XYZ file of C-alpha atoms in Angstrom:
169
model
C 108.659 -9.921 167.384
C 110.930 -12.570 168.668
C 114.299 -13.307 168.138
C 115.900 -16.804 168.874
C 119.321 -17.753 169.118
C 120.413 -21.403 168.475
C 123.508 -22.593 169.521
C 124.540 -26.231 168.346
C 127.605 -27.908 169.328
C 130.308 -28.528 166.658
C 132.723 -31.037 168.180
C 132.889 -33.951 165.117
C 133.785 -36.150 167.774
C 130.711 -35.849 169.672
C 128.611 -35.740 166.695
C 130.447 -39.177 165.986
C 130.022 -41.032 169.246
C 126.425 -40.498 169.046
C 126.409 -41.721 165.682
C 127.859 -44.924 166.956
C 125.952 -45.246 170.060
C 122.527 -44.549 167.982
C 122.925 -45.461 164.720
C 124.054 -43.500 161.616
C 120.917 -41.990 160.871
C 120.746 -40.175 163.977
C 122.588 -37.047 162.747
C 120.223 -36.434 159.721
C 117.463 -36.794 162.173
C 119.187 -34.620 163.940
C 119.743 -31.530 161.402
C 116.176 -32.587 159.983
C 114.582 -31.446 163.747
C 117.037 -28.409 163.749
C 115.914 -27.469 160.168
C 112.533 -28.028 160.999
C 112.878 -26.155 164.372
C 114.776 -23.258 162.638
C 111.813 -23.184 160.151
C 109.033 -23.036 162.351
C 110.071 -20.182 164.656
C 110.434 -18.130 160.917
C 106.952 -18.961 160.385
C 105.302 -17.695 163.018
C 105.882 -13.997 162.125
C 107.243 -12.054 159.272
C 109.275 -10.111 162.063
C 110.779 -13.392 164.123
C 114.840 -13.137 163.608
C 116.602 -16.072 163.818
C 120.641 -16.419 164.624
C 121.971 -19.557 164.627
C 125.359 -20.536 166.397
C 128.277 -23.260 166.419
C 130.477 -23.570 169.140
C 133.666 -25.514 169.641
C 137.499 -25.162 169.334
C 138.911 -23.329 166.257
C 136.057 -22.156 165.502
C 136.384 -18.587 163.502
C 133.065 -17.337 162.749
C 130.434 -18.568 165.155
C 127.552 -17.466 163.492
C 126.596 -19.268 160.954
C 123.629 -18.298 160.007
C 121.308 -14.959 160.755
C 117.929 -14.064 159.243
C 118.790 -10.596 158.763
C 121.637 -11.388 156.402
C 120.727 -10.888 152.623
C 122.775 -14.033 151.542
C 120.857 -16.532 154.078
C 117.702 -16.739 152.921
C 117.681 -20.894 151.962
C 117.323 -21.422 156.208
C 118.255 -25.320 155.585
C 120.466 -25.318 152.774
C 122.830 -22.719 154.630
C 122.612 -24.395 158.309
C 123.265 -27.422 157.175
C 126.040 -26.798 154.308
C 127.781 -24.205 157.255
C 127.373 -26.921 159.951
C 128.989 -29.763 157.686
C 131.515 -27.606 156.896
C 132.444 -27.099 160.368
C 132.204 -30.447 161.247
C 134.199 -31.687 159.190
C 136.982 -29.219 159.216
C 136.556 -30.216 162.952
C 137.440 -33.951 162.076
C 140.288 -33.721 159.961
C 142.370 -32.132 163.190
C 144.123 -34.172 165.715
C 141.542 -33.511 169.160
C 140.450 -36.522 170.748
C 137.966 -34.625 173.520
C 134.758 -35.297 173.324
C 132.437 -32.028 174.314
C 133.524 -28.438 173.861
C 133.657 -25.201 175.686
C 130.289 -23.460 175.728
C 131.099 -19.581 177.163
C 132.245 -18.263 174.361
C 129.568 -18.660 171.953
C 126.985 -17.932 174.660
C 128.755 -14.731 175.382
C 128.773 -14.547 171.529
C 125.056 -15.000 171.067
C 124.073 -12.787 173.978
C 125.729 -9.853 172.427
C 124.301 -10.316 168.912
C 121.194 -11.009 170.605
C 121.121 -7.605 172.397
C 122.170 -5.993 169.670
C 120.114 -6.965 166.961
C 116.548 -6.427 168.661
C 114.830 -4.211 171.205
C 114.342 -6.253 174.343
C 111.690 -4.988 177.041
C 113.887 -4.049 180.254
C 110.774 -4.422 183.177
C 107.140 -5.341 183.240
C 104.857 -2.197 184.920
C 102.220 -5.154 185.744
C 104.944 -7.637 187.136
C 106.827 -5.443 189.393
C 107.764 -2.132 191.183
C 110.749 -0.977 189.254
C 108.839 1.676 187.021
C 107.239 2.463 183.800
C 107.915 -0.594 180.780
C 110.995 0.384 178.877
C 112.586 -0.717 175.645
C 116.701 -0.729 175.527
C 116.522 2.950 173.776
C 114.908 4.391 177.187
C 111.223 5.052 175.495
C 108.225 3.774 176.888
C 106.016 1.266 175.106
C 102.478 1.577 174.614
C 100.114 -0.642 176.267
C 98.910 -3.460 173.935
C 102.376 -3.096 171.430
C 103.755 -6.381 170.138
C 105.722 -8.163 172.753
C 109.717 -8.596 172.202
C 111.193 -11.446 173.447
C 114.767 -12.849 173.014
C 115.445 -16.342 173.486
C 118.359 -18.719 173.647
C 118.106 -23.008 172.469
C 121.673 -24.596 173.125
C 121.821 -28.368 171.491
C 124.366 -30.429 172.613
C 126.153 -33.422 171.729
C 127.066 -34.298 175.329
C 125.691 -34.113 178.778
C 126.992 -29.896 179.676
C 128.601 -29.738 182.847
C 129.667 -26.567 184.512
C 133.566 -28.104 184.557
C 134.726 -25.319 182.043
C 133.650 -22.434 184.660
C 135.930 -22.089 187.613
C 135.069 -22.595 191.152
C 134.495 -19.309 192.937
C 134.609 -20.955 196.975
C 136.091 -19.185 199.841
């Protein structure tokens, strides 16, 4: 079982200046990869959850889509009818910044990731710190299904650790 968070970036202004810099059909070659990305990590296994993420400002409900929802079961149509949405709620305000704050929606993720699957807390082969665990404190049998959690950010622009505050002496 595997469950993979994607977070995509929902500033309309970055969206835009890579539309001008690469052409207007870059964004639905964009959201066609995403789709097709989104689709493909389904596919692999009847247990794979997927939860996908949009982050930028005024932004109330970062998830916009999650596997385990009974409503979200068109994967494309709902990504990409959520992520328009957003995007262009996002252009109709007044911001001129191009980029948006990431921590928040990672933080966001992280939590839903943690919380909806059982991720393996230490390998017996790979180290000293004991017996392999899953979050609930049991021990899991040797040969059971591997549970990973993983985390794809897409983003507009080039991420830079400017939003995080410098912790110097």
């Amino acid at each position: 079982m595997s469950t993979l968070s994607v977070l995509i970036e929902a500033s309309a202004n970055s969206w835009g200046k890579l539309a001008t810099e690469h052409g207007d059909r870059t964004i639905g070659i964009i959201l066609r990869a995403l789709v097709s990305f989104c689709n493909a990590h389904l596919a692999q296994s009847a247990s794979n959850q997927l939860l996908v993420f949009a982050y930028g400002r005024n932004i109330e409900k970062k998830m916009i889509f999650s596997s385990s929802r009974p409503d979200d079961r068109e994967t494309s149509t709902v990504i990409v009818k959520r992520l328009r949405e957003i995007l262009t709620r996002d252009a109709q305000g007044d911001e001129v910044r191009v980029g948006v704050p990431l921590g928040p929606a990672l933080a966001h993720a992280f939590c839903h990731m943690k919380k909806t699957s059982k991720t393996v807390t230490a390998d017996q082969c790979a180290d000293s710190l004991g017996p392999q665990t899953v979050s609930t404190g049991e021990p899991v049998e040797t040969g059971a299904e591997s549970i990973t959690t993983r985390a794809v950010l897409i983003s507009m622009t080039p991420i830079s650790g400017a939003e995080h505050a410098f912790l110097g002496y």
